[in-house]
Amino acid sequence: MYFTLFVTVIITAMVLVIAAYAIAKLLGPRSYNKVKGEPFECGIPTRGSSWIPVSIGYYLFAILFLMFDIETLFLYPWAVVVGKMGAMALFSIGFFLLVLVFGLAYAWRKGALEWK
């Protein structure tokens, strides 16, 4: 039963992708010029080397954002089932939020949230 459904979904996905590609090839515009083949970067030709050192602060800020964003996303499933789980759910989410607060306090104290 599940195998048949799986095979049907895979075949349907492949047919739809091939059909979309074929329709785009048949109906799409066919103009080509030399400029279209060149690399495009924000519409501005680069000057000098594009390999410049970037501050680690950008990466650290991005990682902190992703970490707290994803951890906050985990609060939704907890909110859905909290009524069924009782006191253990409250203890678990309290510990989870405590870890979040300590992580934020640590990052704040280390100056990771400040632009220098």
Tab-separated table of C-alpha atoms in Angstrom:
chain	number	residue	atom	x	y	z
A	1	MET	CA	0.000	0.000	0.000
A	2	TYR	CA	2.636	2.536	1.088
A	3	PHE	CA	5.086	1.411	-1.569
A	4	THR	CA	2.481	1.917	-4.300
A	5	LEU	CA	1.690	5.378	-2.974
A	6	PHE	CA	5.401	6.215	-2.779
A	7	VAL	CA	6.027	5.091	-6.369
A	8	THR	CA	2.970	7.017	-7.576
A	9	VAL	CA	4.169	10.219	-5.896
A	10	ILE	CA	7.688	9.846	-7.303
A	11	ILE	CA	6.435	9.176	-10.833
A	12	THR	CA	3.982	12.086	-10.633
A	13	ALA	CA	6.736	14.412	-9.441
A	14	MET	CA	9.045	13.345	-12.265
A	15	VAL	CA	6.318	13.776	-14.893
A	16	LEU	CA	5.422	17.238	-13.592
A	17	VAL	CA	9.050	18.389	-13.577
A	18	ILE	CA	9.665	17.083	-17.094
A	19	ALA	CA	6.400	18.628	-18.316
A	20	ALA	CA	7.233	22.020	-16.798
A	21	TYR	CA	10.710	21.950	-18.346
A	22	ALA	CA	9.329	20.956	-21.767
A	23	ILE	CA	6.627	23.641	-21.694
A	24	ALA	CA	9.188	26.287	-20.718
A	25	LYS	CA	11.501	25.188	-23.549
A	26	LEU	CA	8.684	25.210	-26.108
A	27	LEU	CA	6.969	28.449	-25.102
A	28	GLY	CA	9.843	30.456	-23.640
A	29	PRO	CA	11.689	33.220	-25.501
A	30	ARG	CA	14.669	32.095	-27.558
A	31	SER	CA	16.790	35.220	-27.792
A	32	TYR	CA	20.457	34.827	-26.943
A	33	ASN	CA	23.268	37.333	-26.944
A	34	LYS	CA	26.796	37.475	-25.589
A	35	VAL	CA	25.853	39.612	-22.563
A	36	LYS	CA	23.478	36.944	-21.256
A	37	GLY	CA	26.343	34.490	-21.013
A	38	GLU	CA	28.485	36.735	-18.804
A	39	PRO	CA	28.480	36.491	-15.011
A	40	PHE	CA	26.065	38.869	-13.327
A	41	GLU	CA	26.674	40.292	-9.890
A	42	CYS	CA	24.211	42.930	-8.710
A	43	GLY	CA	24.425	44.742	-12.025
A	44	ILE	CA	27.682	46.465	-11.126
A	45	PRO	CA	31.015	45.358	-12.570
A	46	THR	CA	33.397	44.407	-9.771
A	47	ARG	CA	36.477	46.486	-9.061
A	48	GLY	CA	39.475	44.774	-7.624
A	49	SER	CA	39.392	41.445	-5.869
A	50	SER	CA	36.128	40.130	-4.497
A	51	TRP	CA	38.035	38.143	-1.860
A	52	ILE	CA	38.042	40.701	0.922
A	53	PRO	CA	38.179	39.888	4.622
A	54	VAL	CA	34.784	40.046	6.320
A	55	SER	CA	34.364	40.645	10.018
A	56	ILE	CA	33.574	37.548	12.055
A	57	GLY	CA	30.842	39.584	13.728
A	58	TYR	CA	28.568	39.138	10.699
A	59	TYR	CA	28.838	35.363	10.907
A	60	LEU	CA	28.422	35.309	14.666
A	61	PHE	CA	25.341	37.517	14.467
A	62	ALA	CA	23.842	35.312	11.735
A	63	ILE	CA	24.477	32.120	13.697
A	64	LEU	CA	22.953	33.631	16.839
A	65	PHE	CA	19.920	34.754	14.852
A	66	LEU	CA	19.412	31.293	13.374
A	67	MET	CA	19.924	29.619	16.724
A	68	PHE	CA	17.334	31.735	18.525
A	69	ASP	CA	14.957	31.728	15.568
A	70	ILE	CA	14.913	27.938	15.320
A	71	GLU	CA	14.701	27.467	19.066
A	72	THR	CA	11.763	29.860	19.189
A	73	LEU	CA	10.149	27.825	16.411
A	74	PHE	CA	10.198	24.805	18.749
A	75	LEU	CA	7.855	26.648	21.099
A	76	TYR	CA	4.886	26.160	18.752
A	77	PRO	CA	4.682	22.336	18.958
A	78	TRP	CA	5.056	22.605	22.717
A	79	ALA	CA	2.159	25.069	22.892
A	80	VAL	CA	-0.026	22.674	20.915
A	81	VAL	CA	0.448	19.709	23.286
A	82	VAL	CA	0.996	21.459	26.615
A	83	GLY	CA	-2.560	20.730	27.792
A	84	LYS	CA	-2.077	16.981	27.379
A	85	MET	CA	1.306	16.737	29.087
A	86	GLY	CA	0.705	18.641	32.302
A	87	ALA	CA	3.415	19.687	34.762
A	88	MET	CA	6.228	17.845	32.975
A	89	ALA	CA	5.679	19.992	29.885
A	90	LEU	CA	5.913	23.158	31.958
A	91	PHE	CA	9.146	21.952	33.575
A	92	SER	CA	10.626	21.015	30.197
A	93	ILE	CA	9.771	24.313	28.521
A	94	GLY	CA	10.956	26.225	31.579
A	95	PHE	CA	14.341	24.514	31.310
A	96	PHE	CA	14.376	25.146	27.545
A	97	LEU	CA	13.670	28.864	28.026
A	98	LEU	CA	16.265	29.041	30.804
A	99	VAL	CA	18.902	27.708	28.411
A	100	LEU	CA	17.783	30.308	25.840
A	101	VAL	CA	18.045	33.130	28.363
A	102	PHE	CA	21.500	31.999	29.520
A	103	GLY	CA	22.659	31.749	25.896
A	104	LEU	CA	21.400	35.230	25.150
A	105	ALA	CA	22.981	36.633	28.303
A	106	TYR	CA	26.299	34.995	27.434
A	107	ALA	CA	26.250	36.369	23.879
A	108	TRP	CA	25.255	39.808	25.150
A	109	ARG	CA	28.022	39.819	27.789
A	110	LYS	CA	30.647	38.773	25.238
A	111	GLY	CA	29.570	41.679	23.003
A	112	ALA	CA	28.339	39.456	20.159
A	113	LEU	CA	25.248	41.623	19.671
A	114	GLU	CA	27.125	44.900	19.230
A	115	TRP	CA	28.318	46.289	15.902
A	116	LYS	CA	31.831	47.681	16.181
